[in-house]
PDB file of C-alpha atoms and ligand atoms in Angstrom:
ATOM      1  CA  UNK A   9      38.397 -71.033  76.341  1.00  0.00           C
ATOM      2  CA  UNK A  10      36.224 -70.267  73.308  1.00  0.00           C
ATOM      3  CA  UNK A  11      36.686 -68.201  70.121  1.00  0.00           C
ATOM      4  CA  UNK A  12      36.128 -64.463  70.367  1.00  0.00           C
ATOM      5  CA  UNK A  13      32.741 -63.379  69.129  1.00  0.00           C
ATOM      6  CA  UNK A  14      30.230 -60.551  69.345  1.00  0.00           C
ATOM      7  CA  UNK A  15      31.519 -58.523  66.428  1.00  0.00           C
ATOM      8  CA  UNK A  16      29.917 -60.195  63.420  1.00  0.00           C
ATOM      9  CA  UNK A  17      27.315 -62.943  62.776  1.00  0.00           C
ATOM     10  CA  UNK A  18      29.876 -65.312  61.223  1.00  0.00           C
ATOM     11  CA  UNK A  19      32.139 -64.992  64.280  1.00  0.00           C
ATOM     12  CA  UNK A  20      29.120 -65.749  66.506  1.00  0.00           C
ATOM     13  CA  UNK A  21      28.304 -68.868  64.475  1.00  0.00           C
ATOM     14  CA  UNK A  22      31.917 -70.083  64.688  1.00  0.00           C
ATOM     15  CA  UNK A  23      31.720 -69.604  68.462  1.00  0.00           C
ATOM     16  CA  UNK A  24      28.405 -71.496  68.678  1.00  0.00           C
ATOM     17  CA  UNK A  25      29.794 -74.390  66.648  1.00  0.00           C
ATOM     18  CA  UNK A  26      32.891 -74.509  68.838  1.00  0.00           C
ATOM     19  CA  UNK A  27      30.766 -74.562  72.005  1.00  0.00           C
ATOM     20  CA  UNK A  28      28.509 -77.395  70.745  1.00  0.00           C
ATOM     21  CA  UNK A  29      31.608 -79.518  70.095  1.00  0.00           C
ATOM     22  CA  UNK A  30      33.113 -78.482  73.436  1.00  0.00           C
ATOM     23  CA  UNK A  31      29.988 -79.441  75.426  1.00  0.00           C
ATOM     24  CA  UNK A  32      29.753 -82.860  73.732  1.00  0.00           C
ATOM     25  CA  UNK A  33      33.464 -83.376  74.470  1.00  0.00           C
ATOM     26  CA  UNK A  34      32.943 -82.407  78.134  1.00  0.00           C
ATOM     27  CA  UNK A  35      30.145 -84.999  78.493  1.00  0.00           C
ATOM     28  CA  UNK A  36      32.324 -87.719  76.875  1.00  0.00           C
ATOM     29  CA  UNK A  37      35.287 -86.734  79.080  1.00  0.00           C
ATOM     30  CA  UNK A  38      33.264 -86.868  82.302  1.00  0.00           C
ATOM     31  CA  UNK A  39      31.649 -90.244  81.411  1.00  0.00           C
ATOM     32  CA  UNK A  40      34.947 -91.884  80.364  1.00  0.00           C
ATOM     33  CA  UNK A  41      37.081 -90.489  83.196  1.00  0.00           C
ATOM     34  CA  UNK A  42      34.258 -91.110  85.696  1.00  0.00           C
ATOM     35  CA  UNK A  43      34.028 -94.767  84.641  1.00  0.00           C
ATOM     36  CA  UNK A  44      37.803 -95.053  84.929  1.00  0.00           C
ATOM     37  CA  UNK A  45      37.907 -93.486  88.393  1.00  0.00           C
ATOM     38  CA  UNK A  46      34.981 -95.647  89.540  1.00  0.00           C
ATOM     39  CA  UNK A  47      36.718 -98.817  88.305  1.00  0.00           C
ATOM     40  CA  UNK A  48      40.005 -97.827  89.952  1.00  0.00           C
ATOM     41  CA  UNK A  49      38.390 -97.366  93.347  1.00  0.00           C
ATOM     42  CA  UNK A  50      35.662-100.001  93.241  1.00  0.00           C
ATOM     43  CA  UNK A  51      37.902-102.802  91.932  1.00  0.00           C
ATOM     44  CA  UNK A  52      41.213-101.858  93.558  1.00  0.00           C
ATOM     45  CA  UNK A  53      43.471-104.672  94.789  1.00  0.00           C
ATOM     46  CA  UNK A  54      42.443-106.320  98.016  1.00  0.00           C
ATOM     47  CA  UNK A  55      44.250-108.915 100.045  1.00  0.00           C
ATOM     48  CA  UNK A  56      43.283-112.413  99.033  1.00  0.00           C
ATOM     49  CA  UNK A  57      40.984-111.396  96.187  1.00  0.00           C
ATOM     50  CA  UNK A  58      41.597-113.046  92.797  1.00  0.00           C
ATOM     51  CA  UNK A  59      41.201-110.739  89.779  1.00  0.00           C
ATOM     52  CA  UNK A  60      38.437-111.738  87.364  1.00  0.00           C
ATOM     53  CA  UNK A  61      39.782-112.563  83.900  1.00  0.00           C
ATOM     54  CA  UNK A  62      37.474-110.934  81.325  1.00  0.00           C
ATOM     55  CA  UNK A  63      38.163-111.497  77.610  1.00  0.00           C
ATOM     56  CA  UNK A  64      36.037-109.090  75.619  1.00  0.00           C
ATOM     57  CA  UNK A  65      32.449-107.920  75.867  1.00  0.00           C
ATOM     58  CA  UNK A  66      30.772-107.763  72.462  1.00  0.00           C
ATOM     59  CA  UNK A  67      27.793-105.686  73.564  1.00  0.00           C
ATOM     60  CA  UNK A  68      29.965-103.108  75.306  1.00  0.00           C
ATOM     61  CA  UNK A  69      32.444-102.880  72.419  1.00  0.00           C
ATOM     62  CA  UNK A  70      29.752-102.525  69.747  1.00  0.00           C
ATOM     63  CA  UNK A  71      28.029 -99.991  72.027  1.00  0.00           C
ATOM     64  CA  UNK A  72      30.946 -97.582  72.390  1.00  0.00           C
ATOM     65  CA  UNK A  73      31.913 -97.902  68.723  1.00  0.00           C
ATOM     66  CA  UNK A  74      28.381 -97.053  67.574  1.00  0.00           C
ATOM     67  CA  UNK A  75      28.053 -94.252  70.148  1.00  0.00           C
ATOM     68  CA  UNK A  76      31.324 -92.634  68.986  1.00  0.00           C
ATOM     69  CA  UNK A  77      30.247 -92.935  65.331  1.00  0.00           C
ATOM     70  CA  UNK A  78      26.868 -91.348  66.107  1.00  0.00           C
ATOM     71  CA  UNK A  79      28.589 -88.420  67.857  1.00  0.00           C
ATOM     72  CA  UNK A  80      30.985 -87.868  64.914  1.00  0.00           C
ATOM     73  CA  UNK A  81      28.176 -88.042  62.342  1.00  0.00           C
ATOM     74  CA  UNK A  82      26.018 -85.732  64.492  1.00  0.00           C
ATOM     75  CA  UNK A  83      28.786 -83.122  64.837  1.00  0.00           C
ATOM     76  CA  UNK A  84      29.476 -83.318  61.089  1.00  0.00           C
ATOM     77  CA  UNK A  85      25.774 -82.831  60.286  1.00  0.00           C
ATOM     78  CA  UNK A  86      25.512 -79.801  62.611  1.00  0.00           C
ATOM     79  CA  UNK A  87      28.712 -78.333  61.148  1.00  0.00           C
ATOM     80  CA  UNK A  88      27.546 -78.673  57.549  1.00  0.00           C
ATOM     81  CA  UNK A  89      24.157 -77.236  58.484  1.00  0.00           C
ATOM     82  CA  UNK A  90      25.817 -74.153  60.044  1.00  0.00           C
ATOM     83  CA  UNK A  91      28.588 -73.614  57.474  1.00  0.00           C
ATOM     84  CA  UNK A  92      26.507 -71.523  55.029  1.00  0.00           C
ATOM     85  CA  UNK A  93      25.734 -68.969  57.753  1.00  0.00           C
ATOM     86  CA  UNK A  94      29.483 -68.647  58.384  1.00  0.00           C
ATOM     87  CA  UNK A  95      30.642 -68.527  54.774  1.00  0.00           C
ATOM     88  CA  UNK A  96      27.831 -66.662  53.042  1.00  0.00           C
ATOM     89  CA  UNK A  97      27.389 -62.967  53.764  1.00  0.00           C
ATOM     90  CA  UNK A  98      23.914 -61.862  54.803  1.00  0.00           C
ATOM     91  CA  UNK A  99      22.215 -58.692  53.624  1.00  0.00           C
ATOM     92  CA  UNK A 100      22.977 -55.391  55.301  1.00  0.00           C
ATOM     93  CA  UNK A 101      20.616 -54.391  58.108  1.00  0.00           C
ATOM     94  CA  UNK A 102      17.867 -51.789  57.650  1.00  0.00           C
ATOM     95  CA  UNK A 103      20.063 -49.158  59.338  1.00  0.00           C
ATOM     96  CA  UNK A 104      23.063 -49.977  57.183  1.00  0.00           C
ATOM     97  CA  UNK A 105      24.796 -47.741  54.700  1.00  0.00           C
ATOM     98  CA  UNK A 106      22.727 -47.180  51.569  1.00  0.00           C
ATOM     99  CA  UNK A 107      25.866 -47.907  49.524  1.00  0.00           C
ATOM    100  CA  UNK A 108      24.679 -45.421  47.001  1.00  0.00           C
ATOM    101  CA  UNK A 109      27.112 -44.278  44.383  1.00  0.00           C
ATOM    102  CA  UNK A 110      30.357 -46.158  44.219  1.00  0.00           C
ATOM    103  CA  UNK A 111      29.864 -48.352  47.279  1.00  0.00           C
ATOM    104  CA  UNK A 112      27.140 -50.319  45.552  1.00  0.00           C
ATOM    105  CA  UNK A 113      29.236 -52.851  43.770  1.00  0.00           C
ATOM    106  CA  UNK A 114      28.178 -55.916  41.872  1.00  0.00           C
ATOM    107  CA  UNK A 115      30.730 -58.569  41.096  1.00  0.00           C
ATOM    108  CA  UNK A 116      30.835 -61.557  38.814  1.00  0.00           C
ATOM    109  CA  UNK A 117      32.976 -64.068  40.637  1.00  0.00           C
ATOM    110  CA  UNK A 118      32.743 -67.780  41.285  1.00  0.00           C
ATOM    111  CA  UNK A 119      34.584 -67.512  44.591  1.00  0.00           C
ATOM    112  CA  UNK A 120      33.516 -64.238  46.105  1.00  0.00           C
ATOM    113  CA  UNK A 121      30.341 -64.724  48.061  1.00  0.00           C
ATOM    114  CA  UNK A 122      27.944 -61.813  47.988  1.00  0.00           C
ATOM    115  CA  UNK A 123      24.828 -61.194  50.103  1.00  0.00           C
ATOM    116  CA  UNK A 124      21.540 -62.424  48.551  1.00  0.00           C
ATOM    117  CA  UNK A 125      20.740 -58.908  47.304  1.00  0.00           C
ATOM    118  CA  UNK A 126      24.239 -58.566  45.826  1.00  0.00           C
ATOM    119  CA  UNK A 127      25.015 -55.395  47.763  1.00  0.00           C
ATOM    120  CA  UNK A 128      28.063 -55.029  49.939  1.00  0.00           C
ATOM    121  CA  UNK A 129      30.787 -52.573  50.688  1.00  0.00           C
ATOM    122  CA  UNK A 130      33.735 -54.310  49.056  1.00  0.00           C
ATOM    123  CA  UNK A 131      37.128 -53.443  50.510  1.00  0.00           C
ATOM    124  CA  UNK A 132      40.436 -54.719  49.137  1.00  0.00           C
ATOM    125  CA  UNK A 133      42.738 -55.761  51.985  1.00  0.00           C
ATOM    126  CA  UNK A 134      46.355 -55.605  50.831  1.00  0.00           C
ATOM    127  CA  UNK A 135      49.016 -57.103  53.069  1.00  0.00           C
ATOM    128  CA  UNK A 136      52.513 -55.750  52.668  1.00  0.00           C
ATOM    129  CA  UNK A 137      55.616 -55.769  54.822  1.00  0.00           C
ATOM    130  CA  UNK A 138      54.642 -54.451  57.377  1.00  0.00           C
ATOM    131  CA  UNK A 139      51.342 -52.715  57.076  1.00  0.00           C
ATOM    132  CA  UNK A 140      47.764 -53.415  55.995  1.00  0.00           C
ATOM    133  CA  UNK A 141      46.287 -51.201  53.322  1.00  0.00           C
ATOM    134  CA  UNK A 142      42.533 -50.947  52.739  1.00  0.00           C
ATOM    135  CA  UNK A 143      41.294 -49.803  49.356  1.00  0.00           C
ATOM    136  CA  UNK A 144      37.669 -48.690  49.048  1.00  0.00           C
ATOM    137  CA  UNK A 145      35.489 -48.562  45.944  1.00  0.00           C
ATOM    138  CA  UNK A 146      35.459 -45.279  44.073  1.00  0.00           C
ATOM    139  CA  UNK A 147      38.369 -45.239  41.659  1.00  0.00           C
ATOM    140  CA  UNK A 148      38.344 -41.969  39.733  1.00  0.00           C
ATOM    141  CA  UNK A 149      40.376 -43.365  36.858  1.00  0.00           C
ATOM    142  CA  UNK A 150      39.585 -46.376  34.668  1.00  0.00           C
ATOM    143  CA  UNK A 151      42.746 -48.273  35.702  1.00  0.00           C
ATOM    144  CA  UNK A 152      41.578 -48.358  39.322  1.00  0.00           C
ATOM    145  CA  UNK A 153      43.701 -45.435  40.469  1.00  0.00           C
ATOM    146  CA  UNK A 154      42.265 -42.708  42.613  1.00  0.00           C
ATOM    147  CA  UNK A 155      40.305 -44.975  44.934  1.00  0.00           C
ATOM    148  CA  UNK A 156      40.175 -43.861  48.556  1.00  0.00           C
ATOM    149  CA  UNK A 157      42.308 -45.931  50.891  1.00  0.00           C
ATOM    150  CA  UNK A 158      43.610 -46.081  54.438  1.00  0.00           C
ATOM    151  CA  UNK A 159      46.427 -47.800  56.281  1.00  0.00           C
ATOM    152  CA  UNK A 160      46.301 -49.889  59.503  1.00  0.00           C
ATOM    153  CA  UNK A 161      42.747 -48.867  60.409  1.00  0.00           C
ATOM    154  CA  UNK A 162      39.814 -49.977  58.275  1.00  0.00           C
ATOM    155  CA  UNK A 163      36.793 -47.757  58.842  1.00  0.00           C
ATOM    156  CA  UNK A 164      33.414 -49.333  58.073  1.00  0.00           C
ATOM    157  CA  UNK A 165      29.740 -48.443  58.525  1.00  0.00           C
ATOM    158  CA  UNK A 166      27.658 -50.379  61.078  1.00  0.00           C
ATOM    159  CA  UNK A 167      24.844 -52.759  60.027  1.00  0.00           C
ATOM    160  CA  UNK A 168      26.427 -52.976  56.608  1.00  0.00           C
ATOM    161  CA  UNK A 169      27.756 -56.141  55.011  1.00  0.00           C
ATOM    162  CA  UNK A 170      31.435 -55.661  54.256  1.00  0.00           C
ATOM    163  CA  UNK A 171      33.053 -58.110  51.841  1.00  0.00           C
ATOM    164  CA  UNK A 172      36.831 -58.349  51.727  1.00  0.00           C
ATOM    165  CA  UNK A 173      39.208 -59.251  48.896  1.00  0.00           C
ATOM    166  CA  UNK A 174      42.396 -60.263  50.650  1.00  0.00           C
ATOM    167  CA  UNK A 175      45.631 -60.083  48.668  1.00  0.00           C
ATOM    168  CA  UNK A 176      49.333 -59.609  49.306  1.00  0.00           C
ATOM    169  CA  UNK A 177      51.882 -57.321  47.676  1.00  0.00           C
ATOM    170  CA  UNK A 178      54.917 -59.321  48.772  1.00  0.00           C
ATOM    171  CA  UNK A 179      54.963 -62.337  51.119  1.00  0.00           C
ATOM    172  CA  UNK A 180      52.268 -64.401  52.845  1.00  0.00           C
ATOM    173  CA  UNK A 181      50.395 -62.467  55.524  1.00  0.00           C
ATOM    174  CA  UNK A 182      47.303 -63.488  57.453  1.00  0.00           C
ATOM    175  CA  UNK A 183      44.247 -61.337  58.028  1.00  0.00           C
ATOM    176  CA  UNK A 184      42.639 -61.989  61.384  1.00  0.00           C
ATOM    177  CA  UNK A 185      40.312 -59.886  63.511  1.00  0.00           C
ATOM    178  CA  UNK A 186      39.122 -62.621  65.928  1.00  0.00           C
ATOM    179  CA  UNK A 187      35.851 -60.896  66.850  1.00  0.00           C
ATOM    180  CA  UNK A 188      34.925 -60.576  63.173  1.00  0.00           C
ATOM    181  CA  UNK A 189      35.305 -64.196  62.105  1.00  0.00           C
ATOM    182  CA  UNK A 190      37.838 -66.559  60.642  1.00  0.00           C
ATOM    183  CA  UNK A 191      41.461 -66.137  59.683  1.00  0.00           C
ATOM    184  CA  UNK A 192      42.387 -65.709  55.996  1.00  0.00           C
ATOM    185  CA  UNK A 193      45.786 -65.796  54.379  1.00  0.00           C
ATOM    186  CA  UNK A 194      46.944 -63.027  52.076  1.00  0.00           C
ATOM    187  CA  UNK A 195      48.937 -64.871  49.428  1.00  0.00           C
ATOM    188  CA  UNK A 196      50.757 -63.144  46.554  1.00  0.00           C
ATOM    189  CA  UNK A 197      48.957 -63.913  43.289  1.00  0.00           C
ATOM    190  CA  UNK A 198      45.748 -65.145  44.928  1.00  0.00           C
ATOM    191  CA  UNK A 199      42.540 -63.618  46.189  1.00  0.00           C
ATOM    192  CA  UNK A 200      40.889 -64.771  49.394  1.00  0.00           C
ATOM    193  CA  UNK A 201      37.396 -63.672  50.289  1.00  0.00           C
ATOM    194  CA  UNK A 202      35.583 -63.172  53.562  1.00  0.00           C
ATOM    195  CA  UNK A 203      33.005 -60.844  55.051  1.00  0.00           C
ATOM    196  CA  UNK A 204      31.654 -59.352  58.269  1.00  0.00           C
ATOM    197  CA  UNK A 205      28.767 -57.232  59.445  1.00  0.00           C
ATOM    198  CA  UNK A 206      29.158 -55.170  62.609  1.00  0.00           C
ATOM    199  CA  UNK A 207      26.047 -54.127  64.518  1.00  0.00           C
ATOM    200  CA  UNK A 208      27.649 -51.984  67.242  1.00  0.00           C
ATOM    201  CA  UNK A 209      30.038 -49.070  66.729  1.00  0.00           C
ATOM    202  CA  UNK A 210      33.430 -49.854  68.179  1.00  0.00           C
ATOM    203  CA  UNK A 211      37.020 -50.816  67.575  1.00  0.00           C
ATOM    204  CA  UNK A 212      37.978 -54.393  66.741  1.00  0.00           C
ATOM    205  CA  UNK A 213      41.615 -55.366  67.062  1.00  0.00           C
ATOM    206  CA  UNK A 214      43.625 -57.853  65.085  1.00  0.00           C
ATOM    207  CA  UNK A 215      47.136 -58.649  64.035  1.00  0.00           C
ATOM    208  CA  UNK A 216      48.887 -60.242  61.062  1.00  0.00           C
ATOM    209  CA  UNK A 217      48.726 -63.937  61.999  1.00  0.00           C
ATOM    210  CA  UNK A 218      51.477 -65.314  59.757  1.00  0.00           C
ATOM    211  CA  UNK A 219      55.154 -64.670  60.482  1.00  0.00           C
ATOM    212  CA  UNK A 220      55.996 -62.388  57.541  1.00  0.00           C
ATOM    213  CA  UNK A 221      59.386 -60.919  58.447  1.00  0.00           C
ATOM    214  CA  UNK A 222      61.271 -58.877  61.035  1.00  0.00           C
ATOM    215  CA  UNK A 223      58.528 -56.370  61.802  1.00  0.00           C
ATOM    216  CA  UNK A 224      55.706 -58.935  61.760  1.00  0.00           C
ATOM    217  CA  UNK A 225      54.837 -58.156  65.392  1.00  0.00           C
ATOM    218  CA  UNK A 226      54.105 -54.540  64.493  1.00  0.00           C
ATOM    219  CA  UNK A 227      51.751 -55.447  61.639  1.00  0.00           C
ATOM    220  CA  UNK A 228      48.574 -54.658  63.503  1.00  0.00           C
ATOM    221  CA  UNK A 229      45.098 -54.401  62.000  1.00  0.00           C
ATOM    222  CA  UNK A 230      42.171 -52.461  63.364  1.00  0.00           C
ATOM    223  CA  UNK A 231      38.580 -52.202  62.210  1.00  0.00           C
ATOM    224  CA  UNK A 232      36.630 -49.167  63.420  1.00  0.00           C
ATOM    225  CA  UNK A 233      32.862 -49.317  62.964  1.00  0.00           C
ATOM    226  CA  UNK A 234      30.974 -46.026  62.894  1.00  0.00           C
ATOM    227  CA  UNK A 235      27.450 -45.034  61.888  1.00  0.00           C
ATOM    228  CA  UNK A 236      26.710 -44.929  58.124  1.00  0.00           C
ATOM    229  CA  UNK A 237      26.470 -41.071  57.979  1.00  0.00           C
ATOM    230  CA  UNK A 238      29.791 -40.800  59.839  1.00  0.00           C
ATOM    231  CA  UNK A 239      31.292 -43.331  57.441  1.00  0.00           C
ATOM    232  CA  UNK A 240      30.123 -41.446  54.352  1.00  0.00           C
ATOM    233  CA  UNK A 241      31.687 -38.279  55.789  1.00  0.00           C
ATOM    234  CA  UNK A 242      34.922 -40.122  56.611  1.00  0.00           C
ATOM    235  CA  UNK A 243      35.179 -41.571  53.101  1.00  0.00           C
ATOM    236  CA  UNK A 244      34.546 -38.180  51.500  1.00  0.00           C
ATOM    237  CA  UNK A 245      37.201 -36.607  53.744  1.00  0.00           C
ATOM    238  CA  UNK A 246      39.659 -39.398  52.951  1.00  0.00           C
ATOM    239  CA  UNK A 247      39.097 -38.795  49.217  1.00  0.00           C
ATOM    240  CA  UNK A 248      39.721 -35.089  49.673  1.00  0.00           C
ATOM    241  CA  UNK A 249      42.924 -35.603  51.696  1.00  0.00           C
ATOM    242  CA  UNK A 250      44.279 -37.975  49.053  1.00  0.00           C
ATOM    243  CA  UNK A 251      43.350 -35.577  46.240  1.00  0.00           C
ATOM    244  CA  UNK A 252      45.093 -32.718  48.082  1.00  0.00           C
ATOM    245  CA  UNK A 253      48.217 -34.802  48.678  1.00  0.00           C
ATOM    246  CA  UNK A 254      48.283 -35.878  45.026  1.00  0.00           C
ATOM    247  CA  UNK A 255      47.910 -32.266  43.883  1.00  0.00           C
ATOM    248  CA  UNK A 256      50.750 -31.167  46.185  1.00  0.00           C
ATOM    249  CA  UNK A 257      52.937 -33.999  44.875  1.00  0.00           C
ATOM    250  CA  UNK A 258      52.172 -32.971  41.322  1.00  0.00           C
ATOM    251  CA  UNK A 259      53.356 -29.418  42.041  1.00  0.00           C
ATOM    252  CA  UNK A 260      56.536 -30.715  43.699  1.00  0.00           C
ATOM    253  CA  UNK A 261      57.239 -32.993  40.753  1.00  0.00           C
ATOM    254  CA  UNK A 262      56.738 -30.127  38.292  1.00  0.00           C
ATOM    255  CA  UNK A 263      59.107 -27.957  40.380  1.00  0.00           C
ATOM    256  CA  UNK A 264      61.774 -30.662  40.356  1.00  0.00           C
ATOM    257  CA  UNK A 265      61.336 -31.262  36.650  1.00  0.00           C
ATOM    258  CA  UNK A 266      61.748 -27.531  35.976  1.00  0.00           C
ATOM    259  CA  UNK A 267      65.047 -27.402  37.835  1.00  0.00           C
ATOM    260  CA  UNK A 268      67.867 -28.370  35.545  1.00  0.00           C
ATOM    261  CA  UNK A 269      71.655 -28.105  35.560  1.00  0.00           C
ATOM    262  CA  UNK A 270      73.198 -26.020  38.335  1.00  0.00           C
ATOM    263  CA  UNK A 271      69.808 -25.299  39.917  1.00  0.00           C
ATOM    264  CA  UNK A 272      69.183 -29.003  40.451  1.00  0.00           C
ATOM    265  CA  UNK A 273      72.619 -29.523  41.988  1.00  0.00           C
ATOM    266  CA  UNK A 274      72.241 -26.665  44.463  1.00  0.00           C
ATOM    267  CA  UNK A 275      68.731 -27.767  45.446  1.00  0.00           C
ATOM    268  CA  UNK A 276      68.717 -29.580  48.779  1.00  0.00           C
TER     269      UNK A 276
HETATM  270 CU1   CU B  24      52.294 -59.766  57.857  1.00  0.00          CU
END
């Protein structure tokens, strides 16, 4: 009945806002339908009774117009008051990752919202047919290469503000982990920004929410929150695995390049 929440403060605020609107709507529904049901029963046709002919009631009409306007203005005021807590990332908690070294990133951007202290773990979310790639800070080369990354599962530290840059490598995808807040499109050529902060370790499931091709249904997304020390270890391990794979690829490439003529032909 209501949006999923419990994973991140912005998701909780979206849920609260939804519930406020829902409760007001329930009250209006019960009053309107109750009045209708009462009128149907109380003034139902009776033998010999002549129906009263009523042509307008100024007080009643002004009353329900003003009441509806007050409700709309009230909901708008509450929404605008709560929007900053949904859109703007808050600082990491005291038990969050220290973001020392390359995780401590400062950005100059008009669109990307950063926590008040400017510190967040910034992860690039790249949608591609049909997998999500997550690129972490820590490029070893000036052109951005060498940064640790993962596919399908984004691993993050708890109590730490995580800001996301959402992009696409091919077609439009949609990033959505319901428990961690709103849905954001990954559009080729554009950057979309959002954030979350997870207080409890756990696994949060999502799924590409825009039909992006034949294997769209398999384009799942998972966020796994672990303690900051575990995260630091995971990131270091991820870096090492990537470095090892790159080194192995380099050797294979050199081997291939060294094979010429007949040797290359006979090589399977
Ligand atoms: Cu997709």
